[in-house]
Short mmCIF file of C-alpha atoms in Angstrom, two decimals:
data_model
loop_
_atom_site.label_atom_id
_atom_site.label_comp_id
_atom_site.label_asym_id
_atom_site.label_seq_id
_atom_site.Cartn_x
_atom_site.Cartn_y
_atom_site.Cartn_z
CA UNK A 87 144.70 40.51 46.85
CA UNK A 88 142.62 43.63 48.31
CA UNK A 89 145.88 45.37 49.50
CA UNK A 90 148.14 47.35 46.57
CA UNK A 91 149.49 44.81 44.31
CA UNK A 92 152.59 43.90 44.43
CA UNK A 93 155.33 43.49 41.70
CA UNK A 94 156.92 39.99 40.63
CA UNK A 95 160.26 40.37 38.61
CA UNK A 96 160.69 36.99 36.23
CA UNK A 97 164.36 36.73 34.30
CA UNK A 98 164.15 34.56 31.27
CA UNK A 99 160.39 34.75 31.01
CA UNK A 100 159.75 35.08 27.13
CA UNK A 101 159.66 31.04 26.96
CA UNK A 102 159.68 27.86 28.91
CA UNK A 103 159.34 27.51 32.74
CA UNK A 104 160.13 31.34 32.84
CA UNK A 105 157.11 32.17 30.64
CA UNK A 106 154.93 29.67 32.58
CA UNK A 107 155.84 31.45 35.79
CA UNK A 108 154.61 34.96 34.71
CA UNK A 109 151.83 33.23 33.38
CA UNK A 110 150.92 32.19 36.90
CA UNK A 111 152.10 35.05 39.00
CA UNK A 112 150.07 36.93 36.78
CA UNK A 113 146.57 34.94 37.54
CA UNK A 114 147.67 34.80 41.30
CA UNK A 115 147.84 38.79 40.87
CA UNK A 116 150.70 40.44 40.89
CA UNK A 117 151.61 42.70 38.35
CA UNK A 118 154.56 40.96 36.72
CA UNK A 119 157.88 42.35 35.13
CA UNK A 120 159.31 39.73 32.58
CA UNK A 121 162.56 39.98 31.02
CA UNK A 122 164.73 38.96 27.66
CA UNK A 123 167.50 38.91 26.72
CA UNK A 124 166.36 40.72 23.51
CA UNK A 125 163.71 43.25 22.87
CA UNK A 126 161.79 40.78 20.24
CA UNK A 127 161.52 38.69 23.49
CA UNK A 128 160.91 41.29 25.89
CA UNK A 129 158.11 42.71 23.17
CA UNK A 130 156.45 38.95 23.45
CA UNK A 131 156.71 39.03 27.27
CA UNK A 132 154.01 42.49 26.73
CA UNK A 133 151.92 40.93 24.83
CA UNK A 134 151.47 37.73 26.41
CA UNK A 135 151.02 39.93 29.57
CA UNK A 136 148.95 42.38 28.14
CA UNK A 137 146.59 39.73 26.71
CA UNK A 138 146.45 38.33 29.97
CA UNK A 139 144.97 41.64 31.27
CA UNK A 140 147.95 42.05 33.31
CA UNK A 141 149.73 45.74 33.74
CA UNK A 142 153.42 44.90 33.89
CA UNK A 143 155.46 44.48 30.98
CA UNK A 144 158.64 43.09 29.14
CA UNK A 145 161.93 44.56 29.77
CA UNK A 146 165.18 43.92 27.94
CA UNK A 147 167.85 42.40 30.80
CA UNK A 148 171.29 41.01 30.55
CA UNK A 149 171.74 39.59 33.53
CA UNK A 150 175.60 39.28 32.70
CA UNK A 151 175.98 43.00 33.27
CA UNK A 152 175.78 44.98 35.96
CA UNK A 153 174.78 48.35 34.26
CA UNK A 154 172.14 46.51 32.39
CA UNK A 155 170.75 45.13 36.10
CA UNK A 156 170.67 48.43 37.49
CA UNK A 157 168.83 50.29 34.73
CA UNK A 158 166.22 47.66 34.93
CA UNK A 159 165.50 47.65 38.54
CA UNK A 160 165.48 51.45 38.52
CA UNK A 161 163.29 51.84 35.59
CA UNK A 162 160.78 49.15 36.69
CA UNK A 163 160.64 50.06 40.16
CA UNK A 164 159.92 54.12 38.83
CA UNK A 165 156.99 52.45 36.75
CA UNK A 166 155.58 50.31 39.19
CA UNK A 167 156.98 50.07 42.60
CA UNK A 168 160.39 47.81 43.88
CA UNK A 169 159.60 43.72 43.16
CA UNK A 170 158.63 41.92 46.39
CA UNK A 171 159.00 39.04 44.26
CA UNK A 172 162.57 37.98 42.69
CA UNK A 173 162.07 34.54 40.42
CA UNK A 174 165.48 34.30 39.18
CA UNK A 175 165.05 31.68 36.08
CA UNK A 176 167.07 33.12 33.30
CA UNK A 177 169.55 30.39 32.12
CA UNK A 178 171.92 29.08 29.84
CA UNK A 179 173.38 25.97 28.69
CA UNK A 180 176.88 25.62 26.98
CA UNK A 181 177.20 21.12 27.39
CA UNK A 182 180.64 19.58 27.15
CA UNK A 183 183.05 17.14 28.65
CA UNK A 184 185.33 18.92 30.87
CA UNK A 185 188.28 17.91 29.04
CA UNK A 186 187.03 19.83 26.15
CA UNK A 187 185.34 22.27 27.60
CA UNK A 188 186.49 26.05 26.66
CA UNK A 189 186.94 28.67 29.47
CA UNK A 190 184.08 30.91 28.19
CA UNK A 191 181.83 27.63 28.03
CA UNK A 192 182.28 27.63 31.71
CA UNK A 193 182.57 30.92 32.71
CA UNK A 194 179.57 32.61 30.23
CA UNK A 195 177.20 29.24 32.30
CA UNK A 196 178.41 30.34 35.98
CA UNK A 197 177.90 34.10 35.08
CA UNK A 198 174.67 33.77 33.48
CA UNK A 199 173.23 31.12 36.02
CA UNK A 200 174.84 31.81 39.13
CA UNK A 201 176.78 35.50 39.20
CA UNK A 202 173.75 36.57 38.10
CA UNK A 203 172.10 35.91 41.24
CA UNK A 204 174.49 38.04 43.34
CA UNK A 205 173.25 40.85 41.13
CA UNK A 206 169.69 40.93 40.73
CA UNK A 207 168.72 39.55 44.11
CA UNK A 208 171.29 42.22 46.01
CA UNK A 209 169.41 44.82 43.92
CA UNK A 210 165.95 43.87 45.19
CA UNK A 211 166.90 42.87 48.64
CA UNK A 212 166.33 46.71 50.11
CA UNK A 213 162.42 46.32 49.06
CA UNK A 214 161.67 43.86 50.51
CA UNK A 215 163.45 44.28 53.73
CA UNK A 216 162.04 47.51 54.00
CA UNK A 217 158.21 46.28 53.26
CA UNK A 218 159.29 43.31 55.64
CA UNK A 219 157.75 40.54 53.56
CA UNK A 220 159.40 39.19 49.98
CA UNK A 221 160.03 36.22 48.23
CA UNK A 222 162.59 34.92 46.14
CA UNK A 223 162.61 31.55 44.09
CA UNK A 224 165.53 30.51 42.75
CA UNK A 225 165.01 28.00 39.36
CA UNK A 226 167.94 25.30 39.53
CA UNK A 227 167.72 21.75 37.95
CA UNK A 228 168.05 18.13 39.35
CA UNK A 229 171.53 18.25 37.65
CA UNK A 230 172.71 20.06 40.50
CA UNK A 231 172.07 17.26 42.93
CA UNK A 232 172.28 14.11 40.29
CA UNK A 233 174.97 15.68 37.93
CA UNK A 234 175.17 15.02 34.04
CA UNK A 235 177.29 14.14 31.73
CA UNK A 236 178.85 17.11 30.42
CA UNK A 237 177.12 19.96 32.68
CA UNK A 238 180.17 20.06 34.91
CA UNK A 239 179.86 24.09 34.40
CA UNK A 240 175.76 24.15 34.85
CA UNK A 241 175.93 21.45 37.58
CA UNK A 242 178.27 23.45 39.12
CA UNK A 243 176.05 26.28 38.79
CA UNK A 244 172.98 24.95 39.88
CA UNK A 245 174.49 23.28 43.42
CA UNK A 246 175.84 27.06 43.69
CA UNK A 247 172.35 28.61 43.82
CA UNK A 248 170.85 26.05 45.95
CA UNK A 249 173.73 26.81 49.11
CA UNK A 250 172.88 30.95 47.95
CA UNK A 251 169.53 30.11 48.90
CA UNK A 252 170.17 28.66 52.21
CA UNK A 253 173.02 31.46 52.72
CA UNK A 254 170.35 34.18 51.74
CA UNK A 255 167.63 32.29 53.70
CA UNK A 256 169.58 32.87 57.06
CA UNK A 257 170.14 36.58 56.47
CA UNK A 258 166.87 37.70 55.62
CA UNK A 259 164.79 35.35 57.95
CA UNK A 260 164.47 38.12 60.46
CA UNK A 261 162.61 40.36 57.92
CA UNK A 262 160.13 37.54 56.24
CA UNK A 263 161.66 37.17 53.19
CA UNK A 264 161.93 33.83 51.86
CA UNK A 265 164.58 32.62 49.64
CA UNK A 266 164.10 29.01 48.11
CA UNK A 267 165.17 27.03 44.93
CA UNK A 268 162.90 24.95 42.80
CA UNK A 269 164.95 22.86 41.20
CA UNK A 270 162.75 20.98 37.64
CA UNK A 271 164.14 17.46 36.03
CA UNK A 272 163.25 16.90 32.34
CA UNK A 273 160.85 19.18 31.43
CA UNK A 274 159.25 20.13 28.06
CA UNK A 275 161.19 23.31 26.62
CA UNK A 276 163.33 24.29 23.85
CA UNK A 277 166.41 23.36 26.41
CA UNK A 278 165.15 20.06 26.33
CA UNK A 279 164.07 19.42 22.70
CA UNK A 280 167.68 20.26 21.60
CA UNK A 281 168.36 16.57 23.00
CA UNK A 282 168.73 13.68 20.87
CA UNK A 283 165.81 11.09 20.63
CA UNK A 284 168.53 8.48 21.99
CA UNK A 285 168.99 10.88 25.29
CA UNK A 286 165.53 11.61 25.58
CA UNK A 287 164.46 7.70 25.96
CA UNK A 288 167.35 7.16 28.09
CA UNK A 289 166.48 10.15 30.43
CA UNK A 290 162.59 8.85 30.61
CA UNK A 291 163.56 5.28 31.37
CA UNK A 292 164.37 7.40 34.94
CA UNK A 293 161.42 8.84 35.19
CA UNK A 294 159.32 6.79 37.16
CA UNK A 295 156.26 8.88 36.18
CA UNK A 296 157.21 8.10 32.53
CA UNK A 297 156.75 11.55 30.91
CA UNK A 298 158.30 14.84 30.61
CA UNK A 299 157.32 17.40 32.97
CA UNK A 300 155.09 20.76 31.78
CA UNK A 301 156.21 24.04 32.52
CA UNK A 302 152.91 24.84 34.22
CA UNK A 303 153.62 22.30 36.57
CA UNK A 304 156.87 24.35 37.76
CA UNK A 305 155.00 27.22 37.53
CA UNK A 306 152.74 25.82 39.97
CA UNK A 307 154.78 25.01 42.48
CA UNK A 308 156.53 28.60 42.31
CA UNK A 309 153.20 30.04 42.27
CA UNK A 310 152.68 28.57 45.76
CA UNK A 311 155.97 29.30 47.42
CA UNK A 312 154.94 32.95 46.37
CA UNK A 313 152.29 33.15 48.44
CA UNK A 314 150.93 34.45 51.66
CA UNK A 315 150.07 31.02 52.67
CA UNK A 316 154.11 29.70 51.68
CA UNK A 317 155.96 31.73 54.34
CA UNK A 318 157.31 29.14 56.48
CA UNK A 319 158.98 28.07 53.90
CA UNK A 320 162.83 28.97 53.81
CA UNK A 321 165.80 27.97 52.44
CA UNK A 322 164.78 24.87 50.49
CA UNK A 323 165.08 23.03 47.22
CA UNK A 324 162.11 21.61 46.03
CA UNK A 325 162.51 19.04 43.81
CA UNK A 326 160.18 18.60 41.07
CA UNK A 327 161.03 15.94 38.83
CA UNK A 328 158.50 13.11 38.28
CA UNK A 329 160.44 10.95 40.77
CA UNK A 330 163.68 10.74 38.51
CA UNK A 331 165.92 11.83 41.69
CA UNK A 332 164.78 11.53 45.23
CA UNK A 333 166.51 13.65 47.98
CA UNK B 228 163.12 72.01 59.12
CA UNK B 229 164.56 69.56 61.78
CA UNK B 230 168.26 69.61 62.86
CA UNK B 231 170.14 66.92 61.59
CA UNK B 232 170.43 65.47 64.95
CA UNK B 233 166.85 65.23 65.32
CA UNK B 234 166.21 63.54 61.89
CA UNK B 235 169.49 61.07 62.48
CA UNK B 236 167.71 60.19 66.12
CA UNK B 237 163.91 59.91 64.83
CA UNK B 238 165.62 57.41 61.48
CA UNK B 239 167.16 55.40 64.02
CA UNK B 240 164.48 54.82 66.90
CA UNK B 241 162.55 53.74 63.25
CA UNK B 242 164.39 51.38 61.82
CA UNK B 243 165.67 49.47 65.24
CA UNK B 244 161.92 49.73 66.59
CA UNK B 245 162.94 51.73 69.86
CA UNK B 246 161.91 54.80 70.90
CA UNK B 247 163.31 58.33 70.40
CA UNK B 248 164.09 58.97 73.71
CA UNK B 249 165.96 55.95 74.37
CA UNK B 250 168.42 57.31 71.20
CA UNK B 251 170.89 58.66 73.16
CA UNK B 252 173.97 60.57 71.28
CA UNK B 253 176.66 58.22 72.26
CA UNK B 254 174.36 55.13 71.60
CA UNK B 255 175.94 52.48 70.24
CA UNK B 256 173.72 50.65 67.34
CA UNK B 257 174.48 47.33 68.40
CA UNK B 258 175.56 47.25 72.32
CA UNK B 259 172.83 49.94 73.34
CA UNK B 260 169.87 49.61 70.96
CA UNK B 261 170.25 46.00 70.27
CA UNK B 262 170.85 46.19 66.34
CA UNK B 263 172.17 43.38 64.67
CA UNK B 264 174.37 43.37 60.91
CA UNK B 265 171.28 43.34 58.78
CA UNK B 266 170.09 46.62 61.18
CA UNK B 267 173.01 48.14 60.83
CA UNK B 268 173.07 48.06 56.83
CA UNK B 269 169.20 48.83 56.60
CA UNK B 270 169.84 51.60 59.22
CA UNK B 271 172.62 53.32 56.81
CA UNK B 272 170.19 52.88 53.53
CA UNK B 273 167.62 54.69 55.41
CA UNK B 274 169.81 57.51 55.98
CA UNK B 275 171.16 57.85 52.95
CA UNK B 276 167.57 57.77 51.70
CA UNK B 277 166.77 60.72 54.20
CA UNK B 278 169.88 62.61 53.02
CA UNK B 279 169.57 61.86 49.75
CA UNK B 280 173.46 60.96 49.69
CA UNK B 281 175.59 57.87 49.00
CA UNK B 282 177.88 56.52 52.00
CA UNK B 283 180.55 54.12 50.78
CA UNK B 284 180.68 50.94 52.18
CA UNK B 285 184.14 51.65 54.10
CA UNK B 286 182.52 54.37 55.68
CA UNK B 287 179.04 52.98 56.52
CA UNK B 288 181.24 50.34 58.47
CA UNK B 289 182.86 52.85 60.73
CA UNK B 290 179.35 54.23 61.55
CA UNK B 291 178.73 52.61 64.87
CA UNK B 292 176.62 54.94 67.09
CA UNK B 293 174.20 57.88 66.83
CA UNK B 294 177.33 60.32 67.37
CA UNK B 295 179.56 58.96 64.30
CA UNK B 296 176.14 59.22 62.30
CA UNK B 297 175.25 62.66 62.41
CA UNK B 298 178.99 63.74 62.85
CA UNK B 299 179.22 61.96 59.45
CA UNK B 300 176.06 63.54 57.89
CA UNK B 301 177.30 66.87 58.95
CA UNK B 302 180.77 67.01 57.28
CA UNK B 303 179.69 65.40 54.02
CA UNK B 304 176.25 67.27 53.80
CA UNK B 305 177.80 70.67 53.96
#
């Protein structure tokens, strides 16, 4: 990139797909902004950046709270400059059968995962309509199309992003900003080692390609829809997922 | 230092890609200078930008043409 840099903003980037992703925005060169939920995290997120020889850094972000979103984007965008690049991957999990399921079990999974969206995306939408050219990825999951057993509440949250992105797609068309979802099947994380070995060989007996996806295999594909070279591509999910669910 | 008239016309013939003559004071954004919705909302962030104020959103609705913008800079930049 010979022009100025540009910034990347990653949520949930201290481990998993999230740290994968500012991995590779990083070596595609942008200066990347990760963020934790804790400062122990958002201290890793520095070093693994720093070590990288990149010159963003970790920040501390609930994305549950809209004082905590604000102080972010204005403090990171007085360091550097306002993201052109949004990945919004910071997640949560809280599994049970509906008729069990607690009200904060749903409501803490759709505020994390998809209220959260509303919040950081509206507060980096004015940068990149004004530079006329952003990008915003959207990390769901193949249970939003194929559903699971007691993910009503992150099911529900993942379908949820994936219309946002076509909504958002529409309205900022006119100023090249694309808004897409990437939406991973079984991949190799902590989210997915909390399984049982029992649900583990029943998921990959669905996975035609036999094996659990890698993180830098997400981060791949994210990488690309990032890029110069990516910008006819709008308001899509694109499903990575070792052929477990075909749209 | 320019009137605020002159720096409400020179924001707008920016942001909707027109030129500053064509700004007329009764303009309207959208049935005169072609704006559409996302125009209209990028059109009152630059002017709040160039004020350095904050228009509610109630208000930035009724802000329609050139007039109602610098009529509405004026009283609330006094």
């Amino acid at each position: 990139m010979a022009e100025e840099q540009k910034v990347a903003l990653v949520t949930g980037a201290s481990r998993g797909i999230g740290r994968s992703i500012a991995e590779r925005l990083a070596a595609d060169g942008f200066i990347v902004v990760g963020t934790a939920t804790s400062d122990n995290g958002a201290q890793a997120i520095s070093s693994y950046l720093q070590a990288a020889g990149n010159s963003g850094c970790g920040m501390t972000l609930d994305v549950s709270s809209d004082d905590s979103v604000s102080a972010v984007l204005k403090s990171l965008t007085e360091q550097y400059s306002a993201p052109l690049v949004l990945v919004n991957n910071a997640g949560i999990t809280r599994d049970n059968l509906l008729m069990r399921m607690k009200a904060d079990e749903w409501s803490d999974v759709i505020d994390t995962n998809l209220n959260s969206l509303y919040r950081v995306s509206k507060a980096c939408l004015r940068g990149m309509t004004k530079a006329r050219w952003g990008r915003i990825v959207n990390i769901t999951s193949v249970v939003g199309s194929m559903g699971n057993m007691g993910q009503s509440n992150y099911a529900a949250s993942k379908a949820g992003a994936e219309g946002f992105t076509r909504a958002l797609a529409r309205e900022l068309g006119s100023r090249a900003v694309t808004v897409n979802s990437v939406a991973p099947g079984f991949i190799d994380t902590d989210m997915t080692r909390e399984l049982s070995d029992e649900q583990r060989d029943l998921m990959l007996g669905q996975i035609p390609l036999g094996r659990l996806g890698q993180p830098e295999e997400i981060a791949a594909l994210v990488g690309f829809l990032c890029s110069d070279v990516a910008g006819y591509i709008t308001g899509e999910t694109l499903h990575i997922n070792g052929g477990m669910y075909m749209a | 230092m320019s009137s605020i008239e002159e720096r409400v016309k020179k924001i707008v013939a920016e942001q909707l890609g027109v030129k500053e003559e064509e700004v007329q004071t009764e303009a309207s954004f959208v049935e005169d200078l072609g704006a559409d919705s996302l125009d209209t909302v990028e059109l009152v962030m630059a002017l709040e930008e160039e004020f350095e104020t904050e228009i509610p959103d109630e208000e930035a609705e009724k802000i329609t043409t050139v007039k109602l913008a610098i009529d509405y800079i004026s009283e609330n930049l006094a």
